[in-house]
Amino acid sequence: MQSNLTQKHITEPQRSLPIRAECDVLVVGGGPAGISAAIAASRNGAETVLVERYGGLGGLATGGLIILLLSLDDGTGDQVIAGQCQELVDRLDARGSIVYPKQDEWGNQNADLVARYNQWGLIWGRNPSVVRYSVAYDPEEFRFVVNEMVLSAGVKLLFHAWGARAIMDNDRIDAVAIESKSGREAIKAKIVIDASGDGDIFVSAGVPFESEKVHPWLWFRMAGVRDVDQAVASGGNRFFKTLPGEGRILAPWGSMGRIDRQISAVDVEDLSYAEIECRRMVMEEVERLRSEIPGFENAFLTDIASQLGITESRRMIGAHQLSREEANTLNDHVVARTGNWTKAGMLYNIPYGCLYPREVSNLLVAGRCISVDHRVHHSTKEIPACFATGEAAGTAAALSVRLNTRPSALDVGKLQDTLVHQGASLGL
Ligand SMILES: Cc1cc2nc3c(=O)[nH]c(=O)nc-3n(C[C@H](O)[C@H](O)[C@H](O)COP(=O)(O)OP(=O)(O)OC[C@H]3O[C@@H](n4cnc5c(N)ncnc54)[C@H](O)[C@@H]3O)c2cc1C
């Protein structure tokens, strides 16, 4: 089989596409950012369609088994992410399906408290270690709750539909071509939000971007562990307690230092290689745990993430590219905030310009592919931050439709007022 396809091309005949839907706002990607973008757009009155390539919502927050919200605070006891992310926590809490420190514990450096939440994977920073407002959850509960949130908001949800490319009309996206078992179709939208994590839509629309190669991760869970507290304490932080039920652990397994090279998460050969190698190595790790860690003798694997853990791929270069030097500085155009999950006291005010490009007039971007530099991405890629930028992008899209304006021309003050009214935390 020829593996290098770069030299040869075939020309696809032009064809007309059936229009599957026409809407105000189309969101591509149903991860944390796309979920909150779609809910925000729909709650603000926009007819909204959400397309997701897999059969469930959550992206890495479910399919990647990345089942820790890190973090909704800044590490000094102040909550900096609220809005829909807080609503999600409240709904999960009402179902008794999360573990997290209560408000009076945030920012605490008490060694016993730190140790207790460390066991659940909720504390990552060192010197000093501080209790954060972070949340451990079960992915099936997350899926159930976000399905309810999305559907009750009135979003039209299309699963098993892949956002293939933007169909341009000069500087605007006229429609997005989707691929599914129904064939190749088009969805026309006034505003498109790219929440694909990898920027699939903005790349096809010609927006400039930066990209990184990464070591892939493949988190997994085991059950049947005897005396989990003891096992976790002796495991050197290579696994954590997890929900649901007793005797379960979550292993944040990664290929760093074991796989021979970093991969591009937008290269199909690299992805295939990583899927095969990581799955093989996870089975080795399961055997190692069973044979070396006391308490694992009768433990068994329950699930391996269905998606590779990809920390980073493409990032848009938008109207504003947030840089590390802007940490802990104010920004008049803030539409979302996030702390840093390893550094207590670090705060980014994310300005609206990080969510739209200069080149395309009806496109917004949310989640891990927004316009930030590599070091800021470490913070803005986290699930709560993706909820926050998704909520900002969805709200901006709906307001733009209502006011018949381009997102870049939207009055940022009006956007901020709407976000704060919805419960977002902007520090204003
Ligand atoms: C190893 C690892 C550890 C992490 N640890 C944590 C942690 O402990 N806590 C934390 O808060 N964050 C953590 N993160 C970060 C976090 O999980 C992700 O960055 C976050 O989920 C990104 O959200 P997103 O919505 O931008 O993208 P994603 O979660 O990647 O979701 C994108 C969605 O879009 C869909 N999609 C993609 N392309 C298309 C397309 N063309 N058409 C249709 N659908 C498409 C995908 O199927 C997916 O559902 C970690 C990440 C990794 C990889």
Short mmCIF file of C-alpha atoms and ligand atoms in Angstrom, two decimals:
data_model
loop_
_atom_site.label_atom_id
_atom_site.label_comp_id
_atom_site.label_asym_id
_atom_site.label_seq_id
_atom_site.Cartn_x
_atom_site.Cartn_y
_atom_site.Cartn_z
CA MET A 1 0.00 0.00 0.00
CA GLN A 2 1.30 3.46 -0.83
CA SER A 3 1.60 5.41 2.40
CA ASN A 4 2.76 8.79 1.15
CA LEU A 5 -0.22 10.32 -0.63
CA THR A 6 1.28 13.77 -1.01
CA GLN A 7 2.57 13.20 -4.56
CA LYS A 8 -0.57 11.98 -6.29
CA HIS A 9 -3.98 13.60 -6.61
CA ILE A 10 -7.29 12.79 -8.22
CA THR A 11 -9.85 15.41 -9.18
CA GLU A 12 -13.27 14.91 -7.67
CA PRO A 13 -16.06 15.83 -10.10
CA GLN A 14 -18.10 18.85 -9.05
CA ARG A 15 -21.49 17.92 -7.62
CA SER A 16 -24.46 19.60 -6.02
CA LEU A 17 -25.20 18.75 -2.40
CA PRO A 18 -28.62 18.25 -0.83
CA ILE A 19 -29.21 20.82 1.93
CA ARG A 20 -29.84 18.92 5.16
CA ALA A 21 -30.70 22.02 7.22
CA GLU A 22 -30.73 25.82 7.19
CA CYS A 23 -30.20 27.52 10.53
CA ASP A 24 -29.00 30.63 12.30
CA VAL A 25 -26.03 29.00 14.02
CA LEU A 26 -24.20 25.80 13.11
CA VAL A 27 -21.84 24.36 15.72
CA VAL A 28 -19.32 21.77 14.52
CA GLY A 29 -18.10 19.46 17.30
CA GLY A 30 -19.93 18.30 20.43
CA GLY A 31 -17.16 18.48 23.03
CA PRO A 32 -17.28 20.80 26.05
CA ALA A 33 -16.92 23.89 23.84
CA GLY A 34 -19.50 22.83 21.25
CA ILE A 35 -22.03 21.74 23.86
CA SER A 36 -21.94 25.09 25.63
CA ALA A 37 -21.79 27.08 22.38
CA ALA A 38 -24.90 25.34 21.05
CA ILE A 39 -26.82 25.72 24.32
CA ALA A 40 -25.91 29.41 24.60
CA ALA A 41 -26.85 30.14 20.98
CA SER A 42 -30.17 28.35 21.28
CA ARG A 43 -31.08 29.84 24.66
CA ASN A 44 -30.43 33.27 23.12
CA GLY A 45 -33.00 32.64 20.43
CA ALA A 46 -30.93 31.31 17.51
CA GLU A 47 -32.09 28.30 15.56
CA THR A 48 -29.11 26.07 16.24
CA VAL A 49 -27.76 22.84 14.80
CA LEU A 50 -24.94 20.88 16.49
CA VAL A 51 -23.08 18.26 14.43
CA GLU A 52 -20.89 15.67 16.12
CA ARG A 53 -18.88 12.99 14.32
CA TYR A 54 -19.40 10.35 17.04
CA GLY A 55 -22.56 9.02 18.70
CA GLY A 56 -22.30 10.92 21.99
CA LEU A 57 -21.48 14.34 23.40
CA GLY A 58 -18.50 15.36 25.50
CA GLY A 59 -15.48 14.96 23.24
CA LEU A 60 -12.38 14.25 25.33
CA ALA A 61 -14.40 14.95 28.49
CA THR A 62 -16.25 11.65 27.95
CA GLY A 63 -14.73 9.71 25.03
CA GLY A 64 -11.19 10.50 26.18
CA LEU A 65 -12.04 9.51 29.77
CA ILE A 66 -10.66 12.91 30.81
CA ILE A 67 -13.18 12.95 33.64
CA LEU A 68 -11.84 15.77 35.81
CA LEU A 69 -12.94 19.39 35.55
CA LEU A 70 -9.70 21.29 36.21
CA SER A 71 -10.47 23.92 37.50
CA LEU A 72 -13.26 26.46 38.00
CA ASP A 73 -11.15 28.62 40.34
CA ASP A 74 -7.88 30.54 40.20
CA GLY A 75 -6.17 28.70 43.08
CA THR A 76 -6.66 31.50 45.62
CA GLY A 77 -10.20 30.53 46.58
CA ASP A 78 -11.98 32.61 43.91
CA GLN A 79 -14.28 31.02 41.34
CA VAL A 80 -13.46 32.36 37.86
CA ILE A 81 -15.57 30.04 35.69
CA ALA A 82 -19.30 29.78 36.32
CA GLY A 83 -22.20 29.96 33.82
CA GLN A 84 -22.95 26.70 32.07
CA CYS A 85 -20.00 24.88 33.61
CA GLN A 86 -21.42 25.63 37.07
CA GLU A 87 -24.85 24.55 35.83
CA LEU A 88 -23.34 21.24 34.73
CA VAL A 89 -21.73 20.78 38.16
CA ASP A 90 -25.03 21.59 39.89
CA ARG A 91 -26.94 19.10 37.75
CA LEU A 92 -24.35 16.36 38.33
CA ASP A 93 -24.28 17.18 42.03
CA ALA A 94 -28.06 16.81 42.24
CA ARG A 95 -27.62 13.28 40.86
CA GLY A 96 -24.94 12.52 43.47
CA SER A 97 -22.44 11.68 40.76
CA ILE A 98 -19.44 13.93 41.45
CA VAL A 99 -16.66 14.45 43.99
CA TYR A 100 -15.31 17.93 44.63
CA PRO A 101 -14.13 20.23 47.42
CA LYS A 102 -16.76 22.57 48.85
CA GLN A 103 -16.28 26.33 48.60
CA ASP A 104 -14.78 26.78 52.07
CA GLU A 105 -12.01 24.33 51.13
CA TRP A 106 -10.84 26.10 47.93
CA GLY A 107 -7.41 27.67 48.33
CA ASN A 108 -6.69 25.61 51.46
CA GLN A 109 -3.15 24.22 51.87
CA ASN A 110 -3.94 21.85 54.74
CA ALA A 111 -1.90 18.67 54.11
CA ASP A 112 -4.73 16.24 54.97
CA LEU A 113 -7.23 18.04 52.73
CA VAL A 114 -4.70 18.23 49.91
CA ALA A 115 -3.96 14.51 50.26
CA ARG A 116 -7.68 13.63 50.19
CA TYR A 117 -8.37 15.48 46.93
CA ASN A 118 -5.03 14.46 45.46
CA GLN A 119 -6.31 10.86 45.61
CA TRP A 120 -9.09 11.85 43.21
CA GLY A 121 -6.74 13.57 40.75
CA LEU A 122 -8.09 17.00 41.70
CA ILE A 123 -4.77 18.63 42.65
CA TRP A 124 -1.84 18.88 40.23
CA GLY A 125 0.15 21.97 41.22
CA ARG A 126 3.07 21.85 43.63
CA ASN A 127 4.85 24.35 45.92
CA PRO A 128 2.50 24.86 47.51
CA SER A 129 -0.19 22.27 46.83
CA VAL A 130 -3.56 23.96 47.12
CA VAL A 131 -7.11 22.61 47.13
CA ARG A 132 -8.78 23.76 43.90
CA TYR A 133 -12.39 23.96 42.78
CA SER A 134 -12.03 20.90 40.55
CA VAL A 135 -14.58 18.14 39.99
CA ALA A 136 -14.33 14.38 39.36
CA TYR A 137 -17.29 12.81 37.53
CA ASP A 138 -18.48 9.73 35.73
CA PRO A 139 -18.57 10.10 31.91
CA GLU A 140 -21.95 8.40 31.46
CA GLU A 141 -23.53 10.78 33.94
CA PHE A 142 -21.90 13.67 32.06
CA ARG A 143 -23.32 12.41 28.75
CA PHE A 144 -26.78 12.01 30.23
CA VAL A 145 -26.82 15.48 31.75
CA VAL A 146 -25.45 17.34 28.72
CA ASN A 147 -27.92 15.55 26.43
CA GLU A 148 -30.69 16.93 28.65
CA MET A 149 -29.17 20.42 28.62
CA VAL A 150 -28.70 20.48 24.84
CA LEU A 151 -32.11 19.08 23.98
CA SER A 152 -34.04 21.17 26.50
CA ALA A 153 -32.33 24.28 25.05
CA GLY A 154 -33.93 23.38 21.70
CA VAL A 155 -30.74 22.51 19.80
CA LYS A 156 -31.10 20.21 16.79
CA LEU A 157 -28.52 17.51 17.37
CA LEU A 158 -27.01 15.53 14.50
CA PHE A 159 -24.79 12.63 15.57
CA HIS A 160 -22.59 10.59 13.23
CA ALA A 161 -22.12 13.66 11.05
CA TRP A 162 -18.64 14.87 10.20
CA GLY A 163 -18.13 18.57 9.41
CA ALA A 164 -16.07 18.11 6.25
CA ARG A 165 -15.33 21.60 4.94
CA ALA A 166 -16.51 25.18 4.65
CA ILE A 167 -18.13 26.15 1.36
CA MET A 168 -17.14 29.77 0.88
CA ASP A 169 -18.89 32.75 -0.69
CA ASN A 170 -16.12 35.36 -0.80
CA ASP A 171 -15.21 36.10 2.83
CA ARG A 172 -18.14 34.26 4.41
CA ILE A 173 -19.01 30.62 4.94
CA ASP A 174 -22.12 29.96 2.89
CA ALA A 175 -22.54 26.38 4.13
CA VAL A 176 -20.62 23.53 5.71
CA ALA A 177 -20.41 20.23 3.85
CA ILE A 178 -21.06 17.30 6.15
CA GLU A 179 -20.38 13.59 5.60
CA SER A 180 -22.49 10.87 7.17
CA LYS A 181 -24.18 7.57 6.39
CA SER A 182 -26.74 9.76 4.57
CA GLY A 183 -23.98 10.83 2.18
CA ARG A 184 -22.43 14.24 1.55
CA GLU A 185 -24.83 17.06 2.36
CA ALA A 186 -24.71 20.75 3.23
CA ILE A 187 -25.91 22.79 6.19
CA LYS A 188 -26.44 26.48 5.56
CA ALA A 189 -25.95 28.79 8.51
CA LYS A 190 -25.74 32.53 9.16
CA ILE A 191 -22.93 31.96 11.66
CA VAL A 192 -20.66 28.92 12.01
CA ILE A 193 -18.87 28.00 15.24
CA ASP A 194 -15.84 25.73 14.91
CA ALA A 195 -15.68 23.67 18.11
CA SER A 196 -14.00 20.68 16.50
CA GLY A 197 -10.93 20.93 18.76
CA ASP A 198 -8.70 20.59 15.69
CA GLY A 199 -10.02 23.60 13.76
CA ASP A 200 -11.28 21.49 10.86
CA ILE A 201 -13.64 24.21 9.67
CA PHE A 202 -11.41 27.25 10.03
CA VAL A 203 -8.60 25.48 8.18
CA SER A 204 -10.86 24.70 5.24
CA ALA A 205 -12.06 28.33 5.31
CA GLY A 206 -8.48 29.55 4.83
CA VAL A 207 -7.89 30.98 8.30
CA PRO A 208 -4.22 31.01 9.40
CA PHE A 209 -3.24 28.72 12.26
CA GLU A 210 -0.41 27.23 14.30
CA SER A 211 -0.12 23.51 15.00
CA GLU A 212 1.72 21.20 17.37
CA LYS A 213 2.68 17.54 17.45
CA VAL A 214 2.07 15.73 20.75
CA HIS A 215 2.56 12.49 22.61
CA PRO A 216 -0.83 10.75 22.64
CA TRP A 217 -2.53 9.61 25.83
CA LEU A 218 -5.03 6.83 26.39
CA TRP A 219 -6.68 6.95 29.79
CA PHE A 220 -8.32 3.81 31.14
CA ARG A 221 -10.26 2.57 34.16
CA MET A 222 -10.10 -0.58 36.27
CA ALA A 223 -12.40 -2.07 38.90
CA GLY A 224 -12.05 -4.75 41.57
CA VAL A 225 -9.13 -3.01 43.32
CA ARG A 226 -8.86 -4.07 46.96
CA ASP A 227 -8.42 -1.19 49.44
CA VAL A 228 -8.30 1.58 46.85
CA ASP A 229 -7.02 4.18 49.31
CA GLN A 230 -4.03 2.02 50.09
CA ALA A 231 -3.43 1.12 46.44
CA VAL A 232 -3.63 4.76 45.30
CA ALA A 233 -1.26 5.81 48.09
CA SER A 234 1.30 3.21 46.96
CA GLY A 235 0.87 3.86 43.23
CA GLY A 236 2.98 7.00 43.02
CA ASN A 237 0.15 9.08 41.50
CA ARG A 238 -0.03 6.87 38.42
CA PHE A 239 -3.74 6.36 39.05
CA PHE A 240 -6.57 7.93 41.05
CA LYS A 241 -9.78 6.97 42.79
CA THR A 242 -12.74 7.40 40.46
CA LEU A 243 -16.51 7.11 40.18
CA PRO A 244 -18.80 5.23 40.13
CA GLY A 245 -18.69 2.87 43.09
CA GLU A 246 -15.98 1.31 45.21
CA GLY A 247 -12.80 -0.39 44.06
CA ARG A 248 -12.37 1.71 40.90
CA ILE A 249 -9.36 3.58 39.60
CA LEU A 250 -8.71 5.95 36.72
CA ALA A 251 -5.28 5.65 35.10
CA PRO A 252 -4.18 8.79 33.20
CA TRP A 253 -1.89 6.73 31.00
CA GLY A 254 0.27 8.52 28.44
CA SER A 255 2.85 7.48 25.92
CA MET A 256 5.43 10.12 26.89
CA GLY A 257 8.86 8.50 26.92
CA ARG A 258 7.47 5.17 25.70
CA ILE A 259 6.29 5.76 22.16
CA ASP A 260 9.08 6.65 19.78
CA ARG A 261 7.72 9.92 18.39
CA GLN A 262 5.18 12.67 18.76
CA ILE A 263 2.21 12.51 16.42
CA SER A 264 0.11 14.95 14.45
CA ALA A 265 -3.50 14.61 15.58
CA VAL A 266 -4.64 15.65 12.11
CA ASP A 267 -2.68 12.99 10.22
CA VAL A 268 -4.65 9.79 9.64
CA GLU A 269 -1.55 7.58 9.55
CA ASP A 270 -0.19 9.04 12.80
CA LEU A 271 -3.57 8.58 14.46
CA SER A 272 -3.81 4.97 13.33
CA TYR A 273 -0.28 4.24 14.56
CA ALA A 274 -1.02 5.82 17.94
CA GLU A 275 -4.32 3.97 18.39
CA ILE A 276 -2.65 0.61 17.83
CA GLU A 277 0.51 1.26 19.85
CA CYS A 278 -1.23 2.94 22.80
CA ARG A 279 -3.84 0.20 23.09
CA ARG A 280 -1.09 -2.42 23.14
CA MET A 281 0.88 -0.51 25.78
CA VAL A 282 -2.20 0.03 27.95
CA MET A 283 -2.63 -3.76 28.15
CA GLU A 284 1.01 -4.01 29.27
CA GLU A 285 0.34 -1.41 31.94
CA VAL A 286 -2.74 -3.28 33.15
CA GLU A 287 -0.62 -6.41 33.55
CA ARG A 288 2.08 -4.44 35.37
CA LEU A 289 -0.43 -2.99 37.83
CA ARG A 290 -1.87 -6.44 38.48
CA SER A 291 1.50 -7.99 39.17
CA GLU A 292 3.27 -5.14 40.99
CA ILE A 293 0.73 -3.07 42.95
CA PRO A 294 -0.75 -4.55 46.14
CA GLY A 295 -4.55 -4.68 45.86
CA PHE A 296 -4.61 -5.16 42.07
CA GLU A 297 -4.37 -8.98 42.12
CA ASN A 298 -8.04 -9.40 41.15
CA ALA A 299 -8.54 -6.05 39.46
CA PHE A 300 -9.84 -5.94 35.91
CA LEU A 301 -9.96 -3.46 33.06
CA THR A 302 -13.43 -1.91 32.60
CA ASP A 303 -12.81 0.57 29.78
CA ILE A 304 -10.14 2.18 27.68
CA ALA A 305 -10.91 5.64 26.32
CA SER A 306 -12.56 5.41 22.93
CA GLN A 307 -10.68 8.54 21.84
CA LEU A 308 -6.95 9.17 22.03
CA GLY A 309 -6.03 11.91 24.48
CA ILE A 310 -4.80 14.73 22.27
CA THR A 311 -3.71 17.76 24.22
CA GLU A 312 -3.07 19.98 21.23
CA SER A 313 -3.26 20.16 17.46
CA ARG A 314 -4.21 23.34 15.59
CA ARG A 315 -4.82 26.79 17.07
CA MET A 316 -6.39 29.61 15.07
CA ILE A 317 -4.45 32.84 14.66
CA GLY A 318 -7.38 35.15 15.30
CA ALA A 319 -8.02 38.85 15.74
CA HIS A 320 -6.18 38.60 19.08
CA GLN A 321 -3.66 35.93 20.02
CA LEU A 322 -3.52 35.74 23.81
CA SER A 323 0.06 35.44 25.04
CA ARG A 324 1.66 34.25 28.28
CA GLU A 325 2.74 37.83 29.02
CA GLU A 326 -0.95 38.78 29.36
CA ALA A 327 -1.43 36.50 32.41
CA ASN A 328 -2.90 38.42 35.36
CA THR A 329 -3.57 41.52 33.27
CA LEU A 330 -7.00 43.06 32.76
CA ASN A 331 -8.64 43.19 29.36
CA ASP A 332 -11.63 45.42 28.54
CA HIS A 333 -12.87 42.86 26.02
CA VAL A 334 -12.87 39.86 28.39
CA VAL A 335 -15.59 37.31 27.51
CA ALA A 336 -14.26 34.33 29.49
CA ARG A 337 -11.69 33.72 32.22
CA THR A 338 -9.62 30.79 33.36
CA GLY A 339 -7.06 30.00 36.00
CA ASN A 340 -4.14 27.64 35.45
CA TRP A 341 -4.64 24.10 36.78
CA THR A 342 -1.04 23.77 37.98
CA LYS A 343 -0.24 27.36 39.03
CA ALA A 344 -2.31 28.84 41.82
CA GLY A 345 -2.90 32.57 41.38
CA MET A 346 -2.46 32.67 37.60
CA LEU A 347 -5.44 34.08 35.71
CA TYR A 348 -6.15 34.73 32.03
CA ASN A 349 -8.79 37.20 30.91
CA ILE A 350 -9.68 35.88 27.45
CA PRO A 351 -10.68 38.72 25.14
CA TYR A 352 -13.37 38.37 22.48
CA GLY A 353 -10.76 38.70 19.70
CA CYS A 354 -9.44 35.20 20.55
CA LEU A 355 -12.72 33.75 19.27
CA TYR A 356 -12.90 35.08 15.71
CA PRO A 357 -10.56 35.35 12.71
CA ARG A 358 -9.86 38.41 10.61
CA GLU A 359 -10.31 36.61 7.31
CA VAL A 360 -13.82 35.10 7.54
CA SER A 361 -16.79 37.28 8.46
CA ASN A 362 -19.27 34.76 9.92
CA LEU A 363 -17.03 32.35 11.84
CA LEU A 364 -16.43 31.97 15.57
CA VAL A 365 -14.12 29.47 17.25
CA ALA A 366 -14.41 27.93 20.73
CA GLY A 367 -12.53 25.47 22.93
CA ARG A 368 -9.00 24.17 22.65
CA CYS A 369 -8.36 25.65 19.18
CA ILE A 370 -8.99 29.33 20.03
CA SER A 371 -6.37 31.96 19.30
CA VAL A 372 -3.78 31.71 22.07
CA ASP A 373 -0.09 30.90 22.20
CA HIS A 374 1.24 27.45 23.09
CA ARG A 375 1.80 28.29 26.76
CA VAL A 376 -1.62 29.88 27.27
CA HIS A 377 -3.18 26.85 25.59
CA HIS A 378 -2.08 24.84 28.64
CA SER A 379 -4.79 26.76 30.54
CA THR A 380 -7.45 27.49 27.90
CA LYS A 381 -7.64 23.87 26.71
CA GLU A 382 -9.03 22.66 30.05
CA ILE A 383 -12.66 21.52 30.12
CA PRO A 384 -14.06 24.37 32.27
CA ALA A 385 -12.26 26.95 30.11
CA CYS A 386 -13.69 25.30 26.97
CA PHE A 387 -17.16 25.57 28.48
CA ALA A 388 -16.53 29.26 29.11
CA THR A 389 -15.26 30.10 25.60
CA GLY A 390 -18.07 27.98 24.12
CA GLU A 391 -20.66 29.93 26.05
CA ALA A 392 -19.11 33.20 24.91
CA ALA A 393 -18.98 32.12 21.25
CA GLY A 394 -22.56 30.78 21.24
CA THR A 395 -23.89 33.92 22.87
CA ALA A 396 -21.94 36.13 20.44
CA ALA A 397 -23.29 34.15 17.50
CA ALA A 398 -26.91 34.49 18.62
CA LEU A 399 -26.52 38.23 19.30
CA SER A 400 -24.89 38.71 15.89
CA VAL A 401 -27.84 37.01 14.20
CA ARG A 402 -30.37 39.00 16.22
CA LEU A 403 -28.64 42.32 15.51
CA ASN A 404 -27.84 41.37 11.92
CA THR A 405 -24.15 42.13 12.34
CA ARG A 406 -20.84 40.37 11.79
CA PRO A 407 -19.40 38.82 14.97
CA SER A 408 -16.35 41.07 14.67
CA ALA A 409 -18.59 44.15 14.69
CA LEU A 410 -20.60 43.07 17.74
CA ASP A 411 -20.68 45.51 20.66
CA VAL A 412 -18.47 43.69 23.21
CA GLY A 413 -20.14 45.51 26.11
CA LYS A 414 -23.48 44.08 25.07
CA LEU A 415 -21.97 40.61 24.81
CA GLN A 416 -20.41 40.95 28.27
CA ASP A 417 -23.71 42.15 29.78
CA THR A 418 -25.52 39.16 28.29
CA LEU A 419 -22.89 36.71 29.54
CA VAL A 420 -22.93 38.14 33.06
CA HIS A 421 -26.74 38.07 33.05
CA GLN A 422 -26.51 34.35 32.15
CA GLY A 423 -24.26 33.73 35.15
CA ALA A 424 -20.81 33.82 33.53
CA SER A 425 -17.95 35.03 35.71
CA LEU A 426 -16.04 37.85 33.95
CA GLY A 427 -14.76 39.74 36.99
CA LEU A 428 -16.47 42.93 35.76
C1 LIG B 1 -4.32 13.61 28.19
C2 LIG B 1 -5.18 14.78 28.48
C3 LIG B 1 -5.41 15.13 29.79
C4 LIG B 1 -6.26 16.20 30.07
N1 LIG B 1 -6.57 16.45 31.38
C5 LIG B 1 -7.54 17.34 31.65
C6 LIG B 1 -8.08 17.40 32.96
O1 LIG B 1 -7.70 16.66 33.86
N2 LIG B 1 -9.05 18.33 33.21
C7 LIG B 1 -9.51 19.18 32.23
O2 LIG B 1 -10.37 20.01 32.52
N3 LIG B 1 -9.03 19.10 30.97
C8 LIG B 1 -8.09 18.18 30.66
N4 LIG B 1 -7.65 18.04 29.36
C9 LIG B 1 -8.11 18.97 28.33
C10 LIG B 1 -9.51 18.70 27.80
O3 LIG B 1 -9.90 17.36 27.93
C11 LIG B 1 -9.68 19.08 26.33
O4 LIG B 1 -8.77 20.06 25.92
C12 LIG B 1 -11.12 19.58 26.13
O5 LIG B 1 -11.98 18.48 26.21
C13 LIG B 1 -11.27 20.28 24.80
O6 LIG B 1 -12.64 20.54 24.56
P1 LIG B 1 -13.10 20.92 23.08
O7 LIG B 1 -14.59 20.95 23.11
O8 LIG B 1 -12.37 22.11 22.61
O9 LIG B 1 -12.55 19.72 22.19
P2 LIG B 1 -12.80 18.14 22.27
O10 LIG B 1 -13.01 17.69 23.67
O11 LIG B 1 -11.69 17.55 21.49
O12 LIG B 1 -14.16 17.96 21.49
C14 LIG B 1 -14.24 18.14 20.10
C15 LIG B 1 -15.49 17.45 19.61
O13 LIG B 1 -15.65 17.68 18.22
C16 LIG B 1 -15.87 16.46 17.52
N5 LIG B 1 -15.32 16.66 16.19
C17 LIG B 1 -14.02 16.84 15.85
N6 LIG B 1 -13.90 17.08 14.55
C18 LIG B 1 -15.16 17.08 14.04
C19 LIG B 1 -15.69 17.29 12.77
N7 LIG B 1 -14.91 17.60 11.73
N8 LIG B 1 -17.03 17.21 12.60
C20 LIG B 1 -17.86 16.90 13.65
N9 LIG B 1 -17.40 16.70 14.89
C21 LIG B 1 -16.07 16.81 15.09
C22 LIG B 1 -15.16 15.43 18.35
O14 LIG B 1 -15.67 14.13 18.11
C23 LIG B 1 -15.42 15.93 19.77
O15 LIG B 1 -16.66 15.46 20.27
C24 LIG B 1 -6.82 16.98 29.04
C25 LIG B 1 -6.56 16.64 27.72
C26 LIG B 1 -5.78 15.53 27.44
C27 LIG B 1 -5.58 15.12 26.03
#
